[in-house]
CSV table of C-alpha atoms in Angstrom, one decimal:
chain,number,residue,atom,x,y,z
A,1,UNK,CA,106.3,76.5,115.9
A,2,UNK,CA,106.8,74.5,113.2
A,3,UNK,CA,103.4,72.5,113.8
A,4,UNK,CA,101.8,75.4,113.3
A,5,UNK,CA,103.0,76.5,110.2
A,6,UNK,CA,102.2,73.3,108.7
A,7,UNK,CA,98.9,73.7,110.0
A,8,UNK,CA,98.8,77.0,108.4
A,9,UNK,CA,100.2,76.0,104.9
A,10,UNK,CA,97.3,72.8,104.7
A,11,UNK,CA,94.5,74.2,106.6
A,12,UNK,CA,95.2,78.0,107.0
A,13,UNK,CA,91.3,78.3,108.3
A,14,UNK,CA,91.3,75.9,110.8
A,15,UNK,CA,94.9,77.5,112.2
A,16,UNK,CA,93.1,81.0,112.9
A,17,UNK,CA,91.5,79.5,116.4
A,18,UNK,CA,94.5,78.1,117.0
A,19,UNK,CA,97.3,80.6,116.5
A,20,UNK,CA,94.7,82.9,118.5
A,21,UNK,CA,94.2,81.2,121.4
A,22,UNK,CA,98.1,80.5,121.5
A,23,UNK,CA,98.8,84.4,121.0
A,24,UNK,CA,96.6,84.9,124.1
A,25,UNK,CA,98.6,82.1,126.1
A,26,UNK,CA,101.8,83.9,125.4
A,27,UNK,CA,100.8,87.5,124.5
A,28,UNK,CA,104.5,88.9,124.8
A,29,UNK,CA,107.9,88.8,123.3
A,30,UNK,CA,109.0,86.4,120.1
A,31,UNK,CA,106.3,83.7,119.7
A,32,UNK,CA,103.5,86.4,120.2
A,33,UNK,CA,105.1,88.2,117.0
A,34,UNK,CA,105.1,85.0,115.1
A,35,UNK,CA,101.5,83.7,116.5
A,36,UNK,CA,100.0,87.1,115.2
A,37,UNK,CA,102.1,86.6,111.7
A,38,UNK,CA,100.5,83.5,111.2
A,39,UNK,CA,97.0,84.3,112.8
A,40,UNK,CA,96.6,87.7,110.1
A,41,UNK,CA,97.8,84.9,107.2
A,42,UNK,CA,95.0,82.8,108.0
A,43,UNK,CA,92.5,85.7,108.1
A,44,UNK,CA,94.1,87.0,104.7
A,45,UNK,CA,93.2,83.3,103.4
A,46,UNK,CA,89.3,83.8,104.3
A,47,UNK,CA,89.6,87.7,103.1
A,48,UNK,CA,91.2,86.5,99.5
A,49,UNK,CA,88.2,84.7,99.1
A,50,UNK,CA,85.5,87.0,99.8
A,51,UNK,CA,82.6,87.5,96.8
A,52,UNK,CA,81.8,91.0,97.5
A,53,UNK,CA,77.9,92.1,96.5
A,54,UNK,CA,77.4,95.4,95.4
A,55,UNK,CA,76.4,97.1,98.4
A,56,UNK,CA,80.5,97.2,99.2
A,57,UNK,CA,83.3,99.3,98.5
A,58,UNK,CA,85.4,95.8,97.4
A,59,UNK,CA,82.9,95.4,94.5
A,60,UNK,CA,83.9,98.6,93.4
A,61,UNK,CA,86.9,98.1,94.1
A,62,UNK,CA,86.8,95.0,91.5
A,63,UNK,CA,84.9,96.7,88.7
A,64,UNK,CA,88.0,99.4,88.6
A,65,UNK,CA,90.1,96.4,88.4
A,66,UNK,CA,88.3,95.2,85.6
A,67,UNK,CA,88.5,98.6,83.7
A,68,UNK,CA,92.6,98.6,84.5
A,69,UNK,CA,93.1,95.4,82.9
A,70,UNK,CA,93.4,97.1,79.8
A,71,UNK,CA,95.8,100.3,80.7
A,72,UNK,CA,99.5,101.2,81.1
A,73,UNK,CA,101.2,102.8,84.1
A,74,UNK,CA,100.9,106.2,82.5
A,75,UNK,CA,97.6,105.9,81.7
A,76,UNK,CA,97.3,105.3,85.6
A,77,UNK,CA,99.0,108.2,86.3
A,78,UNK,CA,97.4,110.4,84.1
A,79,UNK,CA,94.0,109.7,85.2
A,80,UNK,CA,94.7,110.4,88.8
A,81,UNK,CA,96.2,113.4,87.8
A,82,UNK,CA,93.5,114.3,85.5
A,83,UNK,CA,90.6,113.6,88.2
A,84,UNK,CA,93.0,115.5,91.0
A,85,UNK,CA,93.0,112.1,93.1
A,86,UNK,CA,96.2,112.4,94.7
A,87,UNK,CA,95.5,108.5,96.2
A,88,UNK,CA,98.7,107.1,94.0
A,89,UNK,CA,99.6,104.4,96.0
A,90,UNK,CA,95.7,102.9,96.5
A,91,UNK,CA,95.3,103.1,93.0
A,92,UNK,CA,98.4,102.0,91.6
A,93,UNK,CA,98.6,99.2,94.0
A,94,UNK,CA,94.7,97.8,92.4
A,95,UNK,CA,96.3,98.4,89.1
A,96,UNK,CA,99.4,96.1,89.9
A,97,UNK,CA,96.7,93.5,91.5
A,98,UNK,CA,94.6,93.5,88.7
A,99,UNK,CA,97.9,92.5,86.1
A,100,UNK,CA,98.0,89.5,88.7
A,101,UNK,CA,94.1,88.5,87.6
A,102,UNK,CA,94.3,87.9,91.7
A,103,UNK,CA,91.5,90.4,92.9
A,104,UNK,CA,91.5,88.6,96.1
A,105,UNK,CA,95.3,90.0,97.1
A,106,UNK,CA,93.4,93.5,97.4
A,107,UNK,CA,91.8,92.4,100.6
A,108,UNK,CA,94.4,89.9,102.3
A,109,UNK,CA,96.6,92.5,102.0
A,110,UNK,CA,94.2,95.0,104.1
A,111,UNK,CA,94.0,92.1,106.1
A,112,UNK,CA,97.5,91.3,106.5
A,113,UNK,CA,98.0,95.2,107.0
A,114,UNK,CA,95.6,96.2,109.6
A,115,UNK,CA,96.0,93.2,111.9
A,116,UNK,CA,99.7,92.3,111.9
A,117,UNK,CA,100.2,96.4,112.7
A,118,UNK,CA,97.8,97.4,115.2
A,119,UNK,CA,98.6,93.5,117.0
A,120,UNK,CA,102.6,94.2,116.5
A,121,UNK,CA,102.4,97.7,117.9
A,122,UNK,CA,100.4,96.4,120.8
A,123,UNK,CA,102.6,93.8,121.9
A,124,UNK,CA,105.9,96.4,121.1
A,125,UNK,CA,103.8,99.2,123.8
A,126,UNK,CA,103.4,96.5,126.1
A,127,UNK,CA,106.4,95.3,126.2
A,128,UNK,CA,108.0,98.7,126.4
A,129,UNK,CA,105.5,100.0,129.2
A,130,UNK,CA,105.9,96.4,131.4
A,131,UNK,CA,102.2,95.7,131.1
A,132,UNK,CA,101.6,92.0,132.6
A,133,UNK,CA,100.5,89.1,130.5
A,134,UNK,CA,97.0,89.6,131.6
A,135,UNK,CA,97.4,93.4,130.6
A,136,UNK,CA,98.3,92.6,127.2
A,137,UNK,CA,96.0,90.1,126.7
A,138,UNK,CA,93.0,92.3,127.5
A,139,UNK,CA,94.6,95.2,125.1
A,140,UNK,CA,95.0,92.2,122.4
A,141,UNK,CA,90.8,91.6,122.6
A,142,UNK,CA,89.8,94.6,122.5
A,143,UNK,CA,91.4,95.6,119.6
A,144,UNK,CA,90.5,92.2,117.8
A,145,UNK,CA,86.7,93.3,119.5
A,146,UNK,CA,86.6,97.2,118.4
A,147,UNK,CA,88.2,97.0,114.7
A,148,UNK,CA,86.0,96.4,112.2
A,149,UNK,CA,86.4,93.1,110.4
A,150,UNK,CA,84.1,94.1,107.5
A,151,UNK,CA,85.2,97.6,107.2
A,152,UNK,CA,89.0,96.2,107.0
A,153,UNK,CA,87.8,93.5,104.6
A,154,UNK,CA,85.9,95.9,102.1
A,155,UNK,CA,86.8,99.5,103.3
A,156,UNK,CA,90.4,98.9,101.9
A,157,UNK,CA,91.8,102.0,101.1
A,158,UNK,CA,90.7,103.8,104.2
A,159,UNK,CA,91.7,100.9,106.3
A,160,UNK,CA,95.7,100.9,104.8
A,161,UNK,CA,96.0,104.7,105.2
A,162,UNK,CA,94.8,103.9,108.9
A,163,UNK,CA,97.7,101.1,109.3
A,164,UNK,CA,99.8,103.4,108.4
A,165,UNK,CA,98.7,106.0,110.1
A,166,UNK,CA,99.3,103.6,113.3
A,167,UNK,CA,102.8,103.2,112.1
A,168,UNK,CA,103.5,106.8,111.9
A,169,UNK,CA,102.3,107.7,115.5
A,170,UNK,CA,104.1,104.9,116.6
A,171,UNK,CA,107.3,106.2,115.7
A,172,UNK,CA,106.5,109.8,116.5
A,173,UNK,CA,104.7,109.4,119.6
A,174,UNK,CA,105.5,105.8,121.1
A,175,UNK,CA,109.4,105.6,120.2
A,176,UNK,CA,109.5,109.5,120.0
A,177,UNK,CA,111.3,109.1,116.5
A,178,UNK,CA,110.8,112.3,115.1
A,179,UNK,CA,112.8,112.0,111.7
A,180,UNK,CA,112.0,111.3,108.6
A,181,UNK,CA,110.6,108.3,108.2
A,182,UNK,CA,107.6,109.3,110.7
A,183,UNK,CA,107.1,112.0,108.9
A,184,UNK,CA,107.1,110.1,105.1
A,185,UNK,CA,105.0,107.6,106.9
A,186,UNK,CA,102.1,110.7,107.8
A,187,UNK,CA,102.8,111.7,104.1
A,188,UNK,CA,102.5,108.9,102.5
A,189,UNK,CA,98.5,108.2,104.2
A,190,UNK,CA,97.4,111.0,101.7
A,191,UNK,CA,98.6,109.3,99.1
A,192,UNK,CA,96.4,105.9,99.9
A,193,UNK,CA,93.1,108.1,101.4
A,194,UNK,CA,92.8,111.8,101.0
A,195,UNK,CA,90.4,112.1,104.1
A,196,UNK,CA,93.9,111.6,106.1
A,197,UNK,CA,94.2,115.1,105.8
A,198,UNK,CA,92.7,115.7,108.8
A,199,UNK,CA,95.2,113.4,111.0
A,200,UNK,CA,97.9,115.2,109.1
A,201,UNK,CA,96.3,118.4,109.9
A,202,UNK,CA,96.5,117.4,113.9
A,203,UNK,CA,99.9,116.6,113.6
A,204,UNK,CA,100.8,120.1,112.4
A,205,UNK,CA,98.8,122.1,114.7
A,206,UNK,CA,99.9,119.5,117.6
A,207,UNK,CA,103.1,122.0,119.2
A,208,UNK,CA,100.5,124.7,119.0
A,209,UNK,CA,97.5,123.3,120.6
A,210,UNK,CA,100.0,122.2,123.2
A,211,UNK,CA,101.7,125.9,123.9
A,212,UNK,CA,98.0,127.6,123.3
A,213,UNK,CA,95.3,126.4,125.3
A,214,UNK,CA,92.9,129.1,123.7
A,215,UNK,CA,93.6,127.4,120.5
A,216,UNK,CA,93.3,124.3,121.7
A,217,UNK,CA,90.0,124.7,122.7
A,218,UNK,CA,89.5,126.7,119.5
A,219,UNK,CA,90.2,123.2,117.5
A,220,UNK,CA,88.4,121.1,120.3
A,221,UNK,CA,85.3,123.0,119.7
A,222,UNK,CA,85.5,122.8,115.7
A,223,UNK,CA,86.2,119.0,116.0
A,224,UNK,CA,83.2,118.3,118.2
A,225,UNK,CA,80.7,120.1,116.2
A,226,UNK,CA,82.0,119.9,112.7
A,227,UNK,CA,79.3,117.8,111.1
A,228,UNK,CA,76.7,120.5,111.8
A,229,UNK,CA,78.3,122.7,109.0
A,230,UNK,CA,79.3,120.2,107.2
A,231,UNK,CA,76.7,120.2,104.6
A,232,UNK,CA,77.5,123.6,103.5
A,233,UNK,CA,81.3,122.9,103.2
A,234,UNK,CA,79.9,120.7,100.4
A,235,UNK,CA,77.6,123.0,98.8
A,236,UNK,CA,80.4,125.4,98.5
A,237,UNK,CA,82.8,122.7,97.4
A,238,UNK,CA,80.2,122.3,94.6
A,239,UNK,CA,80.0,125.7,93.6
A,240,UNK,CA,83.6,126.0,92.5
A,241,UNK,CA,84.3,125.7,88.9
A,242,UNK,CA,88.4,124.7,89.8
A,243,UNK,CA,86.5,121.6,91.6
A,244,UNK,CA,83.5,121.0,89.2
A,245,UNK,CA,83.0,117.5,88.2
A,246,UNK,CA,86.1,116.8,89.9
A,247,UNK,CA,87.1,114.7,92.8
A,248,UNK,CA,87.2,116.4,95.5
A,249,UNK,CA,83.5,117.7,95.0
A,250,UNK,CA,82.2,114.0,94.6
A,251,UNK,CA,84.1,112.5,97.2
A,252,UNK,CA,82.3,115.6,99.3
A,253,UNK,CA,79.1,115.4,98.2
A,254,UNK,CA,79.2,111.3,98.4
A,255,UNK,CA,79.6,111.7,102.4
A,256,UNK,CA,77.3,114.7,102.9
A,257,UNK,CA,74.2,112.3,103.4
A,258,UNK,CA,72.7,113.4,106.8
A,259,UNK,CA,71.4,109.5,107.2
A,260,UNK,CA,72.0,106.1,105.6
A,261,UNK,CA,70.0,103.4,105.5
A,262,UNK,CA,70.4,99.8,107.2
A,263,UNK,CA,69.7,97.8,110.5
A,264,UNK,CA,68.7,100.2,113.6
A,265,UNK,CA,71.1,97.7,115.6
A,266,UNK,CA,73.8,99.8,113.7
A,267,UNK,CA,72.4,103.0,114.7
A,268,UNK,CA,72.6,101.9,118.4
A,269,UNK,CA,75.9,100.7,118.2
A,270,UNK,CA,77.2,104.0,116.6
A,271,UNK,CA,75.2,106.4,119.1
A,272,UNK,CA,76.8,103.7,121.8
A,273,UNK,CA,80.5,104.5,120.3
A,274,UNK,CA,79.5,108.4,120.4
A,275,UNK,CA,78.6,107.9,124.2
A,276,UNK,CA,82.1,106.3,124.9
A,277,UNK,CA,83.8,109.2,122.7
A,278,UNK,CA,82.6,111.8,125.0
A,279,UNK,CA,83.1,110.2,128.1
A,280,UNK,CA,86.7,109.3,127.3
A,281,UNK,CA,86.9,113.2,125.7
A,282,UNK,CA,86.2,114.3,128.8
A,283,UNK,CA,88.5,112.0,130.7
A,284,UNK,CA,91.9,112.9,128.5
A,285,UNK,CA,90.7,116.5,128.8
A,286,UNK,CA,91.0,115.9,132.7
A,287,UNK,CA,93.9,114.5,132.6
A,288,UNK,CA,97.5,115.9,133.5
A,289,UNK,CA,100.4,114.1,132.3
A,290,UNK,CA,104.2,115.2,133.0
A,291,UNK,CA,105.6,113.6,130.3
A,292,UNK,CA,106.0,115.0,127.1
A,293,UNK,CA,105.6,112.1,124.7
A,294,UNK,CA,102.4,111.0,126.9
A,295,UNK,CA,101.1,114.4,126.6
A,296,UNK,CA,101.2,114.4,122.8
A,297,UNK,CA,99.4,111.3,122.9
A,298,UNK,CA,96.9,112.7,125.2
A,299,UNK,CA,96.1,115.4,122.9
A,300,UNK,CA,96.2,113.1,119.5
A,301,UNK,CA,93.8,110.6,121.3
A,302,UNK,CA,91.5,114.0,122.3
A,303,UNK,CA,91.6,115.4,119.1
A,304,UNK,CA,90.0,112.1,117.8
A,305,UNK,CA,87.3,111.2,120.0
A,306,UNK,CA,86.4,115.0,119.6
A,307,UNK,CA,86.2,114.1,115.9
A,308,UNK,CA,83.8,111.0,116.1
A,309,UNK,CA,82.1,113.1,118.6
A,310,UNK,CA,81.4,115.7,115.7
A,311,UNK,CA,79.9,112.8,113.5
A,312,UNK,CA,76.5,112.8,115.6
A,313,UNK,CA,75.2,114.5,112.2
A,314,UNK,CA,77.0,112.3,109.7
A,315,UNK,CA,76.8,108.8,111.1
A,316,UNK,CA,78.4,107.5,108.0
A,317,UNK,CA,81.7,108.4,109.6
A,318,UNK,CA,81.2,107.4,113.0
A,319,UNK,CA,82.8,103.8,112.4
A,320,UNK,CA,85.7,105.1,110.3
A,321,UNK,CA,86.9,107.7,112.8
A,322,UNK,CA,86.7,105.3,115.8
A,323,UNK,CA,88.3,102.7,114.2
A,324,UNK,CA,91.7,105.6,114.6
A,325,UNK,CA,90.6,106.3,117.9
A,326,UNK,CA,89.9,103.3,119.4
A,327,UNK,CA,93.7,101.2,118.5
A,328,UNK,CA,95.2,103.6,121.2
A,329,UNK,CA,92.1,103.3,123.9
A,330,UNK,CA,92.9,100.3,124.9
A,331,UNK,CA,95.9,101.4,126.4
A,332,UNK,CA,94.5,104.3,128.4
A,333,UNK,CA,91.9,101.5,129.6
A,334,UNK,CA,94.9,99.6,130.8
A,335,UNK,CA,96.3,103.1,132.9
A,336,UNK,CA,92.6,103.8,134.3
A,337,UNK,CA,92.3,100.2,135.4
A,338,UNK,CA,95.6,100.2,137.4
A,339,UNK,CA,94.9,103.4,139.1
A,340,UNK,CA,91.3,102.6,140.6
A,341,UNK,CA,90.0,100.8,143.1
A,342,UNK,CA,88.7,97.1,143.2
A,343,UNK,CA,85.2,98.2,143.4
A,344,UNK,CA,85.3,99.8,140.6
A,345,UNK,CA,87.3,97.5,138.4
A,346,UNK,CA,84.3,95.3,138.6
A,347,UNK,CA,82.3,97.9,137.2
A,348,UNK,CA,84.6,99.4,134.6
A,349,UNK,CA,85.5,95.8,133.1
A,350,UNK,CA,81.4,95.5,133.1
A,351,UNK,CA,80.9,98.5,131.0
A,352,UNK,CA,83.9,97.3,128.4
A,353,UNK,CA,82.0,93.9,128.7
A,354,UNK,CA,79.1,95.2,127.0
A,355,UNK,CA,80.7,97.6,124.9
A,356,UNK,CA,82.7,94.7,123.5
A,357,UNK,CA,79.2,92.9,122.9
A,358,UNK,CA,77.9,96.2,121.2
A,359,UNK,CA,80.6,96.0,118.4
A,360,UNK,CA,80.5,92.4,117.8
A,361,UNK,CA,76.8,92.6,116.7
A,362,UNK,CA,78.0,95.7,114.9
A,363,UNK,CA,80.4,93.1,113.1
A,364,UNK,CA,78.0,90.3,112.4
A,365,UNK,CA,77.8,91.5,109.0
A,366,UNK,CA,81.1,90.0,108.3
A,367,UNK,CA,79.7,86.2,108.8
A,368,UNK,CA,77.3,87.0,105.7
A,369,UNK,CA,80.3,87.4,103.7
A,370,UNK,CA,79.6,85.2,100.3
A,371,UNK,CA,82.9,83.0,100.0
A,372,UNK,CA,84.4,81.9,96.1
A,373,UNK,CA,83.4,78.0,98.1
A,374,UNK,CA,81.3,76.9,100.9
A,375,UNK,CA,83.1,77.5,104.0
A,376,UNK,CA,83.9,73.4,105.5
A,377,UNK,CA,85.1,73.0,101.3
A,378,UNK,CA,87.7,76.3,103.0
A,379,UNK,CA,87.6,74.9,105.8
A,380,UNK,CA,90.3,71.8,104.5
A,381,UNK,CA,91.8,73.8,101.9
A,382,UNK,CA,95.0,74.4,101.5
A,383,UNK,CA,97.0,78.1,101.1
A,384,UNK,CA,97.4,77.9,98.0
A,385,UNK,CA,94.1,77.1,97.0
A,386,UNK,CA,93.3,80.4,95.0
């Protein structure tokens, strides 16, 4: 182990393929945990270093930076307050980052967030459910295949309120740890990205949809068709002088485009992430569990593929909202696979096959990523070249 922390410290971009392919040689218990510590380091290295362009949220990001430099924590504070942004702990935590003059600590530490999480709880399931080594290595790629490098490297504040949002059904659902840190933990995802409402809002209504199963259908319904109203939710948004020129009513109108603009590759892919939403929607709807815990899950997992379902109108959210769905799929994949027959294996680790391929082109965008120095110059640098 201590090889590859030196490695890490003197070439932490050459020690990414490495730590990788030595997390998938032993994808359970102690060294796993440390492989995937040191393998989201190495990424953070390449994410510090990032030179966003202004097509991306991280250039934003750095312009609001920019305009901090020159407040006080109150003055923080009071503009949140002022603007009804109730996103503290995003904003707070750019204002610390840009006392540092370090910009690039904004998206290592999405990095180092997203990966070391959604990996961690991974291995933790696994080793709780007595999945085989080939089990959890499958699990392993597919999440490193479905999340979405560039979203996590630029999309920061959604992409923290989603590691946390990992760690809060974790506890509640995983560990069945109903207390209060779970509870702080679905709390505290407002406070990074207010569209975390709507995971919150599942959460509340969860012992209801499970004792109703009118409701449940009710909310099933509203999920899987929401975008086609959506446009008017804004208009009325707009049209209230408590929310006029405020927040809320930008945020809403920002997101209210019907279509965006870009590569028709990415239209494919999303449409292709759609098709895999309602498939798998219809699966968990099938389903019967006996357990309690696995039931909750069930109906979490539901609710969210109904949700990116519902984005057929609004494609713009497509990506986001699967990005939540898709770091608990991997484990129903995992149930589905062990309960059919070998004839079909061969055909349901086909269709993953391609739907792998589909998101990786999705993610090419990440390997046009400008870097602060030519990738071989990164390629020998040490970590704390900054």
């Amino acid at each position: 182990m201590i090889i590859y922390v030196i490695l890490l410290i003197f070439a932490p971009v050459l020690s990414i393929p490495v730590n990788f392919i030595a997390l998938l040689r032993a994808p359970k218990g102690i060294n796993a945990v440390k492989h995937t510590c040191l393998f989201t380091i190495g990424l953070a290295f390449l994410a510090f270093h990032v030179v966003p362009d202004m097509k991306m949220d991280l250039y934003r990001y750095y312009l609001r930076m920019d305009q901090m430099l020159e407040l006080q924590t109150l003055d923080v504070i009071r503009e949140e307050i002022s603007s009804f942004n109730t996103e503290f702990i995003s904003y707070y935590l750019m204002f610390i980052i840009s006392k540092t003059g370090l910009y690039g600590l904004y998206p290592a530490l999405s990095v180092v967030f997203t990966y070391s999480i959604s990996l961690g709880i991974a291995i933790q399931v696994s080793r709780v459910r007595n999945y085989t080594a080939s089990e959890t290595r499958l699990i392993i790629l597919l999440l490193l295949t479905w999340l979405s490098s560039d979203t996590i490297v630029s999309g920061i504040r959604y992409n923290m309120a989603f590691s946390v949002l990992l760690l809060a059904v974790y506890y509640d659902y995983f560990l069945g740890k109903k207390n209060v840190l779970s509870y702080s933990l679905y709390f505290a995802t407002l406070l990074i990205h207010s569209s975390f409402i709507v995971f919150v809002f599942f959460r509340i209504l969860t012992p209801f949809l499970k004792r109703y199963k009118l409701l449940r259908y009710i909310v099933f319904l509203i999920l899987a068709t929401w975008s086609l109203y959506f446009g008017s939710l804004a208009d009325m948004a707009s049209n209230l002088s408590f929310y006029n020129d405020g927040y809320l009513t930008e945020k809403i109108e920002g997101y209210s485009i019907t279509h965006e603009g870009g590569r028709i590759g990415k239209y494919i892919v999303r449409y292709a992430k759609l098709l895999i939403c309602v498939i798998i929607s219809i699966v968990l709807i099938k389903k019967k569990e006996t357990n309690d815990n696995k039931k909750t899950i069930k109906l979490f997992n539901t609710s969210n593929a109904l949700l990116v379902v519902g984005s057929l109108n609004r494609l713009i959210y497509v990506s986001r909202f699967f990005q939540v769905f898709t770091s608990f799929v991997p484990f129903y994949i995992i149930e589905v696979i062990s309960s059919i027959s070998k004839g079909k294996k061969i055909l349901f680790y086909l269709i993953i096959f391609m739907c792998s391929l589909f998101f990786i082109y999705d993610q090419q965008s990440i390997l046009g990523f400008k870097l602060s120095n030519s990738f071989i110059h990164l390629l020998f640098s040490p970590i704390f070249f900054i």
